[in-house]
Amino acid sequence: MTGQPVLLTSDTDGVRTLTLNRPHRKNAIDAELWDTLKTALSAAGSDRTVRALVLTGAGNAFCSGADIRNGVSSEHPLYRMRTLSEVTLLLHELPIPTIAKVSGVAVGAGWSLALGCDFVVATPDTTFSQIFARRALSLDCGGSWLLPKLVGLQQAKRLVLLAETIGAAEAHSLKLVTWVVDADKIDVFIDDLAARLVAGAPVALAQNKALLNENADRTLREALAGEARAQAMNFATADVPEAYAAFTEKRPPHYTGRWAVPGTAAPGTTAPTVTEDS
């Protein structure tokens, strides 16, 4: 993948497609891709020739979440979370309709980004997981705000606290997927859906989308700030390096909630190469 762009952009008849392009990592989002995605979403929102946006992933996955292969960074988590929050807000507040085209895995931050789109179209083999708790982490990318609104508080707690993996059919039944479409038909389906959106009155669509978002709740910014604070606390415990060590040693993790120095691993452990869906 050396020399390849981490995000592919293409325009067709008013539809801009952004393709996460790290298939060797199941499109796990690293710092470069977070920054590139932020720039691309900002550009899409200010380009009047773009009437609809499709977000998808290269290869056989949508997105396996944030790339945590280097373990706990020495950078303060609040700085990293700021970029995630900016991407989430840009996607949520885009004045054009957005479609997540999902296949393979949509995990952690990857699933939250899909849910941040106006429509989610998945193939039958797609799997989803809010895997954060299995990594000793809490929700990010707006998941704590989105999930209860979409599925209700009890189902949100089930998905988050148990960190279960569910299939496309169940995600559809929970109203987390708008349509489930066979893999050999999804391209045509997406093209037709996007064309219908492009054919709509852009100002009216933008206003209707904003009205629905605003009237549902006006506290997304507060939720993102809370997520950032919670994630900073997570990274300051011994449980995060313990989660990485347990993954490497193929054993159940032992979580204590013990306070630890950020950016250091527990004694005798090293952080493995993992993504959120590992």
XYZ file of C-alpha atoms in Angstrom:
278
model
C 0.000 0.000 0.000
C 3.027 2.294 0.066
C 2.331 5.424 -1.943
C -1.401 4.746 -2.177
C -3.805 7.459 -0.948
C -5.586 6.518 2.268
C -8.835 8.010 0.951
C -10.136 7.749 -2.596
C -12.461 10.433 -3.948
C -14.600 10.168 -7.066
C -17.430 12.271 -8.500
C -20.210 11.019 -10.763
C -23.310 13.026 -11.675
C -23.363 15.039 -8.484
C -22.481 12.110 -6.223
C -19.171 12.169 -4.365
C -17.879 8.808 -3.167
C -15.301 8.689 -0.397
C -13.618 5.306 -0.096
C -11.539 4.461 2.959
C -8.488 2.940 1.317
C -6.539 0.861 3.810
C -7.793 -2.615 2.847
C -4.707 -4.281 4.327
C -5.983 -3.039 7.719
C -9.679 -3.587 6.944
C -9.766 0.189 6.495
C -8.872 0.892 10.114
C -8.535 4.660 10.459
C -5.104 5.939 11.454
C -4.113 9.550 12.153
C -3.465 10.288 8.469
C -6.854 8.955 7.409
C -8.667 10.855 10.186
C -7.071 14.101 8.968
C -7.711 13.302 5.309
C -11.322 12.385 5.992
C -11.838 15.637 7.894
C -10.521 17.631 4.931
C -12.608 15.642 2.437
C -15.857 16.046 4.369
C -15.267 19.776 4.737
C -14.651 20.044 1.003
C -17.781 18.060 0.166
C -19.896 20.295 2.362
C -18.711 23.459 0.656
C -18.836 22.187 -2.955
C -22.190 23.047 -4.490
C -21.681 20.548 -7.311
C -21.840 17.728 -4.778
C -25.474 16.801 -4.124
C -25.034 13.507 -2.278
C -22.179 11.634 -0.599
C -21.427 7.920 -0.381
C -19.023 6.669 2.286
C -17.596 3.182 1.779
C -14.494 1.055 2.245
C -12.042 -0.573 -0.143
C -11.652 -4.337 -0.366
C -13.795 -6.646 1.727
C -14.513 -4.375 4.684
C -16.211 -1.084 5.471
C -14.113 -0.067 8.468
C -12.604 -2.001 11.382
C -12.521 1.100 13.583
C -9.695 3.292 14.738
C -6.249 1.806 14.108
C -4.813 1.068 17.550
C -1.950 -1.092 16.332
C 0.628 1.048 18.136
C -1.125 0.710 21.483
C -1.350 3.667 23.835
C 0.105 6.809 22.274
C 2.165 9.309 24.262
C -0.052 12.053 22.843
C -2.812 13.142 25.206
C -6.069 11.389 24.229
C -8.005 14.667 24.245
C -5.994 15.882 21.254
C -6.705 12.712 19.288
C -10.353 12.757 20.311
C -10.661 16.327 19.030
C -10.051 15.154 15.462
C -12.543 12.285 15.830
C -15.121 14.727 17.137
C -14.499 17.126 14.242
C -14.968 14.324 11.698
C -18.160 13.195 13.426
C -19.645 16.688 13.428
C -18.694 17.320 9.805
C -20.381 14.097 8.703
C -23.485 14.661 10.835
C -23.888 18.298 9.788
C -23.203 17.923 6.056
C -25.936 19.811 4.196
C -26.242 17.001 1.649
C -27.704 13.492 2.041
C -25.169 10.831 2.993
C -25.165 7.086 2.375
C -22.997 4.475 4.065
C -22.317 1.555 1.723
C -21.309 -1.217 4.092
C -19.946 -4.705 3.567
C -17.618 -6.963 5.532
C -17.105 -5.477 8.986
C -18.242 -2.198 10.516
C -16.742 -2.068 13.972
C -16.254 0.509 16.716
C -15.660 3.955 15.276
C -16.311 2.473 11.836
C -19.842 1.496 12.790
C -20.421 4.866 14.429
C -19.381 6.616 11.208
C -21.828 4.477 9.234
C -24.600 5.334 11.696
C -23.701 8.996 11.279
C -24.826 8.793 7.654
C -28.450 9.446 6.708
C -28.857 5.989 5.154
C -27.034 2.714 5.807
C -27.080 0.095 3.045
C -25.458 -3.229 3.970
C -24.875 -6.589 2.357
C -26.221 -9.731 4.080
C -22.734 -10.835 5.173
C -21.934 -7.582 6.987
C -21.184 -7.796 10.703
C -21.338 -4.978 13.225
C -19.911 -4.491 16.706
C -19.588 -1.720 19.264
C -16.376 -3.389 20.378
C -15.090 -0.636 22.669
C -15.754 -2.388 25.984
C -13.685 -5.379 24.858
C -10.745 -2.982 24.472
C -11.335 -1.311 27.861
C -12.550 1.784 26.038
C -15.750 3.787 25.824
C -17.790 4.914 22.834
C -16.587 7.557 20.429
C -17.575 9.126 17.099
C -20.989 9.974 18.514
C -21.973 6.423 19.397
C -23.200 7.379 22.863
C -25.528 9.939 21.245
C -26.631 7.931 18.204
C -27.349 4.478 19.574
C -29.963 5.302 22.247
C -31.839 7.449 19.727
C -31.878 4.687 17.132
C -32.544 1.582 19.248
C -33.582 2.832 22.682
C -31.603 2.825 25.901
C -31.858 -0.878 26.783
C -30.762 -2.188 23.382
C -27.998 0.421 23.272
C -26.711 -0.830 26.619
C -26.819 -4.401 25.361
C -24.823 -3.575 22.230
C -22.289 -1.454 24.130
C -21.797 -3.246 27.443
C -21.695 -6.754 25.944
C -19.877 -5.605 22.786
C -21.670 -8.309 20.823
C -21.222 -8.862 17.097
C -24.480 -8.851 15.165
C -25.322 -9.558 11.552
C -26.991 -7.373 8.948
C -30.419 -8.933 9.437
C -30.455 -8.180 13.160
C -29.021 -4.710 12.600
C -31.865 -4.091 10.160
C -34.445 -5.320 12.657
C -33.002 -2.908 15.228
C -33.282 -0.055 12.705
C -29.520 0.350 12.516
C -29.491 -0.529 8.804
C -31.872 1.096 6.338
C -31.687 -1.610 3.667
C -29.997 -5.000 3.283
C -29.102 -5.632 -0.349
C -27.344 -8.598 -1.980
C -23.700 -7.943 -2.755
C -24.211 -8.358 -6.516
C -26.996 -5.751 -6.491
C -25.735 -3.161 -4.040
C -23.875 -1.027 -6.593
C -27.008 -0.566 -8.695
C -29.079 0.057 -5.574
C -26.689 2.733 -4.298
C -26.505 4.395 -7.705
C -30.300 4.564 -7.913
C -30.679 5.862 -4.353
C -28.024 8.524 -4.851
C -29.571 9.587 -8.158
C -32.941 10.030 -6.462
C -31.332 12.216 -3.809
C -29.399 14.248 -6.369
C -32.675 14.843 -8.197
C -34.207 16.422 -5.090
C -34.284 20.132 -4.290
C -30.916 20.664 -2.593
C -31.932 23.521 -0.306
C -35.122 21.763 0.772
C -33.234 18.529 1.422
C -30.597 20.403 3.407
C -33.218 22.209 5.485
C -35.244 19.064 6.124
C -32.146 17.159 7.158
C -31.106 19.973 9.507
C -34.599 20.186 11.010
C -34.696 16.453 11.712
C -31.243 16.484 13.264
C -31.818 19.593 15.352
C -35.236 18.638 16.615
C -34.092 15.164 17.626
C -31.617 16.672 20.060
C -29.205 19.578 20.174
C -26.600 18.049 22.476
C -24.249 16.166 20.133
C -21.402 18.530 20.976
C -21.928 17.854 24.654
C -21.967 14.098 23.990
C -18.693 14.304 22.041
C -17.051 16.297 24.824
C -18.156 13.656 27.308
C -16.797 10.874 25.105
C -13.429 12.614 24.884
C -13.231 12.998 28.655
C -14.228 9.360 29.201
C -11.696 8.101 26.655
C -8.945 10.133 28.328
C -9.794 8.437 31.623
C -9.702 5.018 29.951
C -6.229 5.593 28.558
C -5.026 6.593 32.015
C -5.819 3.153 33.472
C -3.866 -0.098 33.356
C -6.806 -1.781 31.614
C -5.982 -0.578 28.091
C -2.440 -2.055 27.976
C -3.888 -5.124 29.724
C -6.395 -5.517 26.889
C -3.575 -5.379 24.323
C -1.427 -7.828 26.302
C -4.316 -10.276 26.689
C -4.903 -10.146 22.941
C -1.244 -10.960 22.247
C -1.133 -13.760 24.797
C -4.514 -15.167 23.700
C -5.972 -15.107 27.203
C -8.914 -13.430 28.873
C -8.052 -9.924 30.067
C -8.016 -9.088 33.752
C -9.389 -5.602 34.271
C -8.790 -3.765 37.540
C -9.553 -0.134 36.773
C -6.197 0.741 38.325
C -4.939 4.240 37.548
C -1.735 4.211 35.490
C 0.562 6.673 33.777
C -0.775 7.494 30.273
C 1.359 6.268 27.413
C 2.975 3.387 29.282
C 2.204 -0.305 29.178
C 1.679 -2.496 32.213
C 4.894 -4.115 33.525
C 6.099 -6.918 31.294
C 3.633 -6.178 28.471
C 3.900 -4.781 24.983
C 1.148 -3.450 22.763
C 0.391 -5.712 19.773
C -0.678 -4.743 16.297
C -4.471 -4.766 16.469
C -7.515 -2.958 15.149
C -10.820 -2.550 16.913
C -12.334 -5.599 15.204
C -9.469 -7.964 16.083
